[in-house]
PDB file of C-alpha atoms in Angstrom:
ATOM      1  CA  UNK A   1      90.258  98.467  78.649  1.00 78.00           C
ATOM      2  CA  UNK A   2      88.508 101.410  77.006  1.00 84.00           C
ATOM      3  CA  UNK A   3      87.549  99.199  74.055  1.00 88.00           C
ATOM      4  CA  UNK A   4      86.028  96.392  76.131  1.00 92.00           C
ATOM      5  CA  UNK A   5      82.360  97.174  76.987  1.00 93.00           C
ATOM      6  CA  UNK A   6      82.580  94.899  80.029  1.00 92.00           C
ATOM      7  CA  UNK A   7      85.216  96.950  81.853  1.00 94.00           C
ATOM      8  CA  UNK A   8      84.647  99.730  84.422  1.00 93.00           C
ATOM      9  CA  UNK A   9      86.857 101.994  82.290  1.00 94.00           C
ATOM     10  CA  UNK A  10      84.584 101.609  79.249  1.00 95.00           C
ATOM     11  CA  UNK A  11      81.432 102.114  81.338  1.00 96.00           C
ATOM     12  CA  UNK A  12      82.863 105.243  82.967  1.00 95.00           C
ATOM     13  CA  UNK A  13      83.805 106.839  79.648  1.00 92.00           C
ATOM     14  CA  UNK A  14      80.425 105.915  78.170  1.00 93.00           C
ATOM     15  CA  UNK A  15      78.706 107.601  81.133  1.00 94.00           C
ATOM     16  CA  UNK A  16      80.715 110.800  80.660  1.00 91.00           C
ATOM     17  CA  UNK A  17      80.049 110.968  76.926  1.00 88.00           C
ATOM     18  CA  UNK A  18      76.369 109.981  76.870  1.00 90.00           C
ATOM     19  CA  UNK A  19      74.892 110.738  80.307  1.00 90.00           C
ATOM     20  CA  UNK A  20      76.916 113.199  82.365  1.00 89.00           C
ATOM     21  CA  UNK A  21      75.423 116.681  82.161  1.00 77.00           C
ATOM     22  CA  UNK A  22      78.129 118.414  84.159  1.00 71.00           C
ATOM     23  CA  UNK A  23      79.524 121.089  81.840  1.00 48.00           C
ATOM     24  CA  UNK A  24      83.088 120.590  83.034  1.00 48.00           C
ATOM     25  CA  UNK A  25      83.010 116.974  81.891  1.00 44.00           C
ATOM     26  CA  UNK A  26      81.050 117.269  78.633  1.00 47.00           C
ATOM     27  CA  UNK A  27      83.182 115.800  75.856  1.00 49.00           C
ATOM     28  CA  UNK A  28      82.168 118.233  73.113  1.00 48.00           C
ATOM     29  CA  UNK A  29      82.709 121.186  75.432  1.00 48.00           C
ATOM     30  CA  UNK A  30      86.053 119.629  76.310  1.00 44.00           C
ATOM     31  CA  UNK A  31      87.132 119.576  72.669  1.00 45.00           C
ATOM     32  CA  UNK A  32      85.836 123.104  72.105  1.00 43.00           C
ATOM     33  CA  UNK A  33      87.662 124.557  75.088  1.00 42.00           C
ATOM     34  CA  UNK A  34      90.918 122.874  74.137  1.00 40.00           C
ATOM     35  CA  UNK A  35      90.846 125.025  71.029  1.00 44.00           C
ATOM     36  CA  UNK A  36      89.736 128.266  72.714  1.00 40.00           C
ATOM     37  CA  UNK A  37      91.501 128.194  76.084  1.00 40.00           C
ATOM     38  CA  UNK A  38      93.365 131.411  76.889  1.00 40.00           C
ATOM     39  CA  UNK A  39      96.262 129.577  78.522  1.00 40.00           C
ATOM     40  CA  UNK A  40      97.787 126.155  79.108  1.00 38.00           C
ATOM     41  CA  UNK A  41      96.833 126.526  82.774  1.00 44.00           C
ATOM     42  CA  UNK A  42      93.158 126.756  81.854  1.00 41.00           C
ATOM     43  CA  UNK A  43      93.438 123.683  79.669  1.00 38.00           C
ATOM     44  CA  UNK A  44      95.260 121.860  82.473  1.00 50.00           C
ATOM     45  CA  UNK A  45      92.552 122.590  85.044  1.00 57.00           C
ATOM     46  CA  UNK A  46      89.874 121.509  82.609  1.00 56.00           C
ATOM     47  CA  UNK A  47      91.745 118.330  81.734  1.00 79.00           C
ATOM     48  CA  UNK A  48      92.023 117.473  85.430  1.00 83.00           C
ATOM     49  CA  UNK A  49      88.296 117.996  86.089  1.00 86.00           C
ATOM     50  CA  UNK A  50      87.543 115.653  83.217  1.00 87.00           C
ATOM     51  CA  UNK A  51      90.064 113.062  84.465  1.00 90.00           C
ATOM     52  CA  UNK A  52      88.745 113.285  88.025  1.00 93.00           C
ATOM     53  CA  UNK A  53      85.135 112.574  87.079  1.00 94.00           C
ATOM     54  CA  UNK A  54      86.282 109.722  84.869  1.00 94.00           C
ATOM     55  CA  UNK A  55      88.451 108.117  87.577  1.00 94.00           C
ATOM     56  CA  UNK A  56      85.787 108.310  90.267  1.00 95.00           C
ATOM     57  CA  UNK A  57      83.257 106.885  87.794  1.00 96.00           C
ATOM     58  CA  UNK A  58      85.685 103.997  87.162  1.00 94.00           C
ATOM     59  CA  UNK A  59      85.811 103.409  90.939  1.00 92.00           C
ATOM     60  CA  UNK A  60      81.997 103.369  91.051  1.00 93.00           C
ATOM     61  CA  UNK A  61      81.634 100.765  88.305  1.00 93.00           C
ATOM     62  CA  UNK A  62      84.588  98.699  89.543  1.00 89.00           C
ATOM     63  CA  UNK A  63      82.941  98.289  92.943  1.00 85.00           C
ATOM     64  CA  UNK A  64      79.596  97.318  91.410  1.00 86.00           C
ATOM     65  CA  UNK A  65      78.010 100.690  92.175  1.00 89.00           C
ATOM     66  CA  UNK A  66      74.822 100.080  90.161  1.00 91.00           C
ATOM     67  CA  UNK A  67      73.837  97.348  92.639  1.00 86.00           C
ATOM     68  CA  UNK A  68      74.228  99.512  95.763  1.00 82.00           C
ATOM     69  CA  UNK A  69      70.952  99.820  97.683  1.00 80.00           C
ATOM     70  CA  UNK A  70      71.859 103.499  98.230  1.00 81.00           C
ATOM     71  CA  UNK A  71      73.717 105.344  95.466  1.00 87.00           C
ATOM     72  CA  UNK A  72      75.302 107.984  97.731  1.00 87.00           C
ATOM     73  CA  UNK A  73      74.942 110.612  94.985  1.00 92.00           C
ATOM     74  CA  UNK A  74      77.586 108.970  92.772  1.00 95.00           C
ATOM     75  CA  UNK A  75      77.339 109.837  89.056  1.00 95.00           C
ATOM     76  CA  UNK A  76      75.096 112.811  89.818  1.00 93.00           C
ATOM     77  CA  UNK A  77      75.395 116.071  87.877  1.00 90.00           C
ATOM     78  CA  UNK A  78      76.960 117.689  90.947  1.00 91.00           C
ATOM     79  CA  UNK A  79      80.686 118.155  91.390  1.00 91.00           C
ATOM     80  CA  UNK A  80      82.506 115.136  92.802  1.00 93.00           C
ATOM     81  CA  UNK A  81      82.622 116.941  96.163  1.00 92.00           C
ATOM     82  CA  UNK A  82      78.900 116.158  96.429  1.00 92.00           C
ATOM     83  CA  UNK A  83      79.232 112.459  95.644  1.00 94.00           C
ATOM     84  CA  UNK A  84      78.616 111.260  99.178  1.00 91.00           C
ATOM     85  CA  UNK A  85      76.006 110.650 101.840  1.00 83.00           C
ATOM     86  CA  UNK A  86      76.087 113.704 104.141  1.00 74.00           C
ATOM     87  CA  UNK A  87      77.293 112.668 107.572  1.00 66.00           C
ATOM     88  CA  UNK A  88      79.864 114.670 109.508  1.00 56.00           C
ATOM     89  CA  UNK A  89      80.770 111.652 111.652  1.00 60.00           C
ATOM     90  CA  UNK A  90      80.772 108.785 109.141  1.00 65.00           C
ATOM     91  CA  UNK A  91      80.748 110.115 105.546  1.00 73.00           C
ATOM     92  CA  UNK A  92      80.565 107.660 102.684  1.00 82.00           C
ATOM     93  CA  UNK A  93      81.820 108.521  99.242  1.00 89.00           C
ATOM     94  CA  UNK A  94      83.852 111.564  98.214  1.00 94.00           C
ATOM     95  CA  UNK A  95      84.178 114.631 100.411  1.00 92.00           C
ATOM     96  CA  UNK A  96      86.303 117.755  99.935  1.00 92.00           C
ATOM     97  CA  UNK A  97      88.366 119.427 102.662  1.00 91.00           C
ATOM     98  CA  UNK A  98      90.745 122.390 102.511  1.00 89.00           C
ATOM     99  CA  UNK A  99      94.425 121.453 102.686  1.00 86.00           C
ATOM    100  CA  UNK A 100      97.773 122.946 101.876  1.00 77.00           C
ATOM    101  CA  UNK A 101      98.322 121.970  98.244  1.00 69.00           C
ATOM    102  CA  UNK A 102     101.620 121.399  96.449  1.00 63.00           C
ATOM    103  CA  UNK A 103     101.491 121.747  92.652  1.00 60.00           C
ATOM    104  CA  UNK A 104     103.261 119.054  90.600  1.00 54.00           C
ATOM    105  CA  UNK A 105     106.668 120.236  89.414  1.00 51.00           C
ATOM    106  CA  UNK A 106     106.288 118.412  86.095  1.00 40.00           C
ATOM    107  CA  UNK A 107     104.176 115.759  84.391  1.00 35.00           C
ATOM    108  CA  UNK A 108     105.815 112.831  86.151  1.00 38.00           C
ATOM    109  CA  UNK A 109     107.166 113.842  89.548  1.00 41.00           C
ATOM    110  CA  UNK A 110     105.849 116.002  92.354  1.00 43.00           C
ATOM    111  CA  UNK A 111     108.209 117.368  94.954  1.00 46.00           C
ATOM    112  CA  UNK A 112     106.705 118.728  98.178  1.00 46.00           C
ATOM    113  CA  UNK A 113     109.622 119.738 100.393  1.00 48.00           C
ATOM    114  CA  UNK A 114     110.201 122.226 103.147  1.00 51.00           C
ATOM    115  CA  UNK A 115     111.005 125.019 100.685  1.00 56.00           C
ATOM    116  CA  UNK A 116     107.851 124.569  98.617  1.00 61.00           C
ATOM    117  CA  UNK A 117     105.136 127.180  99.117  1.00 67.00           C
ATOM    118  CA  UNK A 118     101.679 125.577  99.263  1.00 68.00           C
ATOM    119  CA  UNK A 119      98.345 127.104  98.376  1.00 78.00           C
ATOM    120  CA  UNK A 120      95.006 126.397 100.031  1.00 82.00           C
ATOM    121  CA  UNK A 121      92.780 124.162  97.949  1.00 83.00           C
ATOM    122  CA  UNK A 122      89.928 121.701  98.376  1.00 87.00           C
ATOM    123  CA  UNK A 123      91.387 118.219  98.152  1.00 92.00           C
ATOM    124  CA  UNK A 124      89.290 115.082  97.740  1.00 94.00           C
ATOM    125  CA  UNK A 125      88.822 112.365 100.342  1.00 94.00           C
ATOM    126  CA  UNK A 126      87.570 108.907  99.343  1.00 92.00           C
ATOM    127  CA  UNK A 127      85.719 107.086 102.148  1.00 86.00           C
ATOM    128  CA  UNK A 128      84.641 103.491 101.465  1.00 80.00           C
ATOM    129  CA  UNK A 129      84.654 101.926 104.909  1.00 73.00           C
ATOM    130  CA  UNK A 130      82.807  98.618 104.936  1.00 61.00           C
ATOM    131  CA  UNK A 131      81.780  98.860 108.593  1.00 57.00           C
ATOM    132  CA  UNK A 132      79.600 101.510 110.195  1.00 55.00           C
ATOM    133  CA  UNK A 133      80.594 102.544 113.712  1.00 52.00           C
ATOM    134  CA  UNK A 134      78.679 104.615 116.228  1.00 53.00           C
ATOM    135  CA  UNK A 135      80.259 107.559 118.033  1.00 54.00           C
ATOM    136  CA  UNK A 136      81.548 105.263 120.791  1.00 54.00           C
ATOM    137  CA  UNK A 137      83.404 103.087 118.301  1.00 51.00           C
ATOM    138  CA  UNK A 138      80.978 100.147 118.307  1.00 49.00           C
ATOM    139  CA  UNK A 139      80.351  98.431 114.989  1.00 47.00           C
ATOM    140  CA  UNK A 140      76.690  98.664 114.019  1.00 46.00           C
ATOM    141  CA  UNK A 141      76.423  97.009 110.585  1.00 46.00           C
ATOM    142  CA  UNK A 142      78.393  96.227 107.442  1.00 53.00           C
ATOM    143  CA  UNK A 143      78.049  97.869 104.042  1.00 56.00           C
ATOM    144  CA  UNK A 144      77.883  95.391 101.148  1.00 58.00           C
ATOM    145  CA  UNK A 145      80.915  96.635  99.190  1.00 65.00           C
ATOM    146  CA  UNK A 146      82.571  94.217  96.777  1.00 71.00           C
ATOM    147  CA  UNK A 147      84.657  94.583  93.669  1.00 73.00           C
ATOM    148  CA  UNK A 148      88.002  96.082  92.794  1.00 73.00           C
ATOM    149  CA  UNK A 149      89.676  99.405  93.419  1.00 77.00           C
ATOM    150  CA  UNK A 150      91.269 100.392  90.092  1.00 84.00           C
ATOM    151  CA  UNK A 151      94.834 101.648  90.011  1.00 83.00           C
ATOM    152  CA  UNK A 152      93.673 104.800  88.170  1.00 88.00           C
ATOM    153  CA  UNK A 153      92.810 106.281  91.574  1.00 90.00           C
ATOM    154  CA  UNK A 154      96.512 106.999  92.071  1.00 88.00           C
ATOM    155  CA  UNK A 155      96.535 109.371  89.078  1.00 88.00           C
ATOM    156  CA  UNK A 156      94.718 112.048  91.097  1.00 91.00           C
ATOM    157  CA  UNK A 157      97.120 114.606  92.552  1.00 87.00           C
ATOM    158  CA  UNK A 158      94.273 116.436  94.304  1.00 90.00           C
ATOM    159  CA  UNK A 159      93.425 113.421  96.440  1.00 93.00           C
ATOM    160  CA  UNK A 160      94.220 113.706 100.157  1.00 94.00           C
ATOM    161  CA  UNK A 161      92.686 110.556 101.637  1.00 93.00           C
ATOM    162  CA  UNK A 162      91.912 106.974 100.628  1.00 90.00           C
ATOM    163  CA  UNK A 163      90.090 104.891 103.228  1.00 85.00           C
ATOM    164  CA  UNK A 164      89.279 101.415 101.930  1.00 78.00           C
ATOM    165  CA  UNK A 165      88.757  99.431 105.115  1.00 71.00           C
ATOM    166  CA  UNK A 166      86.877  96.271 106.102  1.00 63.00           C
ATOM    167  CA  UNK A 167      85.522  95.554 102.627  1.00 60.00           C
ATOM    168  CA  UNK A 168      85.682  92.733 100.106  1.00 60.00           C
ATOM    169  CA  UNK A 169      87.922  94.785  97.824  1.00 58.00           C
ATOM    170  CA  UNK A 170      90.863  93.759  95.710  1.00 56.00           C
ATOM    171  CA  UNK A 171      92.970  95.904  93.429  1.00 53.00           C
ATOM    172  CA  UNK A 172      92.054  95.222  89.808  1.00 49.00           C
ATOM    173  CA  UNK A 173      95.745  95.720  89.002  1.00 51.00           C
ATOM    174  CA  UNK A 174      98.880  95.833  91.140  1.00 55.00           C
ATOM    175  CA  UNK A 175      99.423  99.135  92.910  1.00 62.00           C
ATOM    176  CA  UNK A 176     101.507 101.001  90.321  1.00 65.00           C
ATOM    177  CA  UNK A 177     105.180 101.633  91.136  1.00 64.00           C
ATOM    178  CA  UNK A 178     104.627 105.315  90.296  1.00 67.00           C
ATOM    179  CA  UNK A 179     101.991 105.636  93.048  1.00 73.00           C
ATOM    180  CA  UNK A 180     103.734 108.664  94.549  1.00 71.00           C
ATOM    181  CA  UNK A 181     104.516 110.426  91.287  1.00 73.00           C
ATOM    182  CA  UNK A 182     100.934 111.662  90.928  1.00 81.00           C
ATOM    183  CA  UNK A 183      99.153 111.099  94.254  1.00 85.00           C
ATOM    184  CA  UNK A 184     101.776 113.157  96.062  1.00 81.00           C
ATOM    185  CA  UNK A 185      99.258 115.206  98.048  1.00 88.00           C
ATOM    186  CA  UNK A 186      97.910 112.074  99.733  1.00 92.00           C
ATOM    187  CA  UNK A 187      97.811 112.537 103.524  1.00 94.00           C
ATOM    188  CA  UNK A 188      96.011 109.362 104.628  1.00 93.00           C
ATOM    189  CA  UNK A 189      96.203 105.898 103.048  1.00 90.00           C
ATOM    190  CA  UNK A 190      94.133 103.277 104.882  1.00 85.00           C
ATOM    191  CA  UNK A 191      93.829  99.881 103.213  1.00 79.00           C
ATOM    192  CA  UNK A 192      92.720  97.547 105.984  1.00 73.00           C
ATOM    193  CA  UNK A 193      91.212  94.052 106.069  1.00 63.00           C
ATOM    194  CA  UNK A 194      91.203  93.286 102.373  1.00 62.00           C
ATOM    195  CA  UNK A 195      93.272  91.070 100.115  1.00 61.00           C
ATOM    196  CA  UNK A 196      96.095  92.962  98.424  1.00 61.00           C
ATOM    197  CA  UNK A 197      97.832  89.841  97.150  1.00 62.00           C
ATOM    198  CA  UNK A 198     101.114  91.640  96.428  1.00 70.00           C
ATOM    199  CA  UNK A 199     104.064  93.341  98.055  1.00 76.00           C
ATOM    200  CA  UNK A 200     104.069  96.922  99.325  1.00 81.00           C
ATOM    201  CA  UNK A 201     104.997  99.065  96.296  1.00 79.00           C
ATOM    202  CA  UNK A 202     108.299 100.894  96.529  1.00 81.00           C
ATOM    203  CA  UNK A 203     106.594 103.979  95.127  1.00 82.00           C
ATOM    204  CA  UNK A 204     104.907 104.509  98.484  1.00 85.00           C
ATOM    205  CA  UNK A 205     108.111 106.267  99.488  1.00 87.00           C
ATOM    206  CA  UNK A 206     107.253 109.065  97.034  1.00 86.00           C
ATOM    207  CA  UNK A 207     104.099 110.003  98.960  1.00 88.00           C
ATOM    208  CA  UNK A 208     106.008 112.875 100.512  1.00 85.00           C
ATOM    209  CA  UNK A 209     103.028 114.374 102.374  1.00 89.00           C
ATOM    210  CA  UNK A 210     101.721 111.108 103.826  1.00 92.00           C
ATOM    211  CA  UNK A 211     100.882 111.298 107.533  1.00 94.00           C
ATOM    212  CA  UNK A 212      98.924 108.052 108.116  1.00 94.00           C
ATOM    213  CA  UNK A 213      99.680 104.662 106.535  1.00 91.00           C
ATOM    214  CA  UNK A 214      97.551 101.752 107.761  1.00 87.00           C
ATOM    215  CA  UNK A 215      97.815  98.367 106.051  1.00 81.00           C
ATOM    216  CA  UNK A 216      96.514  96.078 108.816  1.00 77.00           C
ATOM    217  CA  UNK A 217      94.950  92.749 107.907  1.00 67.00           C
ATOM    218  CA  UNK A 218      95.852  92.964 104.229  1.00 68.00           C
ATOM    219  CA  UNK A 219      97.378  90.268 102.074  1.00 68.00           C
ATOM    220  CA  UNK A 220     100.628  92.156 101.621  1.00 76.00           C
ATOM    221  CA  UNK A 221     103.665  89.875 101.492  1.00 76.00           C
ATOM    222  CA  UNK A 222     107.408  90.249 101.088  1.00 80.00           C
ATOM    223  CA  UNK A 223     109.553  92.761 102.912  1.00 85.00           C
ATOM    224  CA  UNK A 224     109.028  96.370 103.906  1.00 87.00           C
ATOM    225  CA  UNK A 225     110.618  98.469 101.146  1.00 86.00           C
ATOM    226  CA  UNK A 226     113.539 100.643 102.193  1.00 89.00           C
ATOM    227  CA  UNK A 227     111.869 103.539 100.373  1.00 89.00           C
ATOM    228  CA  UNK A 228     109.371 103.808 103.222  1.00 89.00           C
ATOM    229  CA  UNK A 229     112.055 105.682 105.142  1.00 89.00           C
ATOM    230  CA  UNK A 230     111.458 108.718 102.909  1.00 89.00           C
ATOM    231  CA  UNK A 231     108.126 109.363 104.641  1.00 91.00           C
ATOM    232  CA  UNK A 232     109.538 111.842 107.127  1.00 87.00           C
ATOM    233  CA  UNK A 233     106.098 113.384 107.731  1.00 90.00           C
ATOM    234  CA  UNK A 234     104.482 110.087 108.676  1.00 92.00           C
ATOM    235  CA  UNK A 235     102.869 110.128 112.116  1.00 93.00           C
ATOM    236  CA  UNK A 236     101.165 106.723 112.149  1.00 92.00           C
ATOM    237  CA  UNK A 237     102.275 103.402 110.630  1.00 89.00           C
ATOM    238  CA  UNK A 238     100.217 100.234 111.197  1.00 87.00           C
ATOM    239  CA  UNK A 239     101.249  96.879 109.716  1.00 83.00           C
ATOM    240  CA  UNK A 240      99.556  94.359 112.032  1.00 81.00           C
ATOM    241  CA  UNK A 241      98.115  91.157 110.592  1.00 73.00           C
ATOM    242  CA  UNK A 242     100.178  91.156 107.386  1.00 77.00           C
ATOM    243  CA  UNK A 243     102.494  88.486 105.950  1.00 77.00           C
ATOM    244  CA  UNK A 244     105.576  90.687 105.981  1.00 80.00           C
ATOM    245  CA  UNK A 245     108.920  88.882 106.341  1.00 81.00           C
ATOM    246  CA  UNK A 246     112.514  89.926 106.893  1.00 81.00           C
ATOM    247  CA  UNK A 247     114.057  92.656 109.010  1.00 83.00           C
ATOM    248  CA  UNK A 248     112.851  96.196 109.431  1.00 83.00           C
ATOM    249  CA  UNK A 249     114.770  98.468 107.072  1.00 86.00           C
ATOM    250  CA  UNK A 250     117.163 100.801 108.841  1.00 86.00           C
ATOM    251  CA  UNK A 251     115.647 103.687 106.880  1.00 88.00           C
ATOM    252  CA  UNK A 252     112.699 103.633 109.276  1.00 85.00           C
ATOM    253  CA  UNK A 253     114.964 105.612 111.568  1.00 84.00           C
ATOM    254  CA  UNK A 254     114.554 108.539 109.173  1.00 84.00           C
ATOM    255  CA  UNK A 255     110.828 108.735 109.953  1.00 86.00           C
ATOM    256  CA  UNK A 256     111.186 111.218 112.772  1.00 83.00           C
ATOM    257  CA  UNK A 257     107.486 112.026 112.877  1.00 81.00           C
ATOM    258  CA  UNK A 258     106.478 108.600 114.193  1.00 82.00           C
TER     259      UNK A 258
END
């Protein structure tokens, strides 16, 4: 995908290399610092900042961001925490909120259990709700979002919330089975009223910090994976309006937070 100039991945990388003036994402500075970093931790943080800007740029191009009537500060020189329209009630874009953060235990798997000691960190929240509601809950108008949410979004372990609701979205690729291996700090996953066209990935059971899972009105089919029973911190599960078949897995009884 990085070699095809028509893909969001190519456009995002081209933006970082040729346009983005944020020092933390400058490619030459990136190469320079990889050689001069005082520690692997410094290199790791820098690598993640670079990856984060790239992934959110991929999201922007995948959802036809250049045609938005309002750009919501996406692809600005600011940090990704500023890539949104300021609104305390109905933010749009990427916001950052302080959460307890669990560091990945290795490159592939994150374990956030009762014995882990979290640190406080600003985690990212992605808000792309297609409807605008007033403070009384009445729908006022619809945002013209179309396109595809790329699976790269699930590579971000500093992401706490994904809210893709009431839009014309589709995933550009199936939700990866390793969804929970990286996005393990995800607290809220709302994918409502869009066409998933696949089954619920078993990897959702690895989202060990998930508290809200809402999949109403999606095109999910098949059965509910037994792995969902691992979500012992889940407080809200909504599966209305889906084409789920079969019996509820007995592992749901393990979800004591519901």
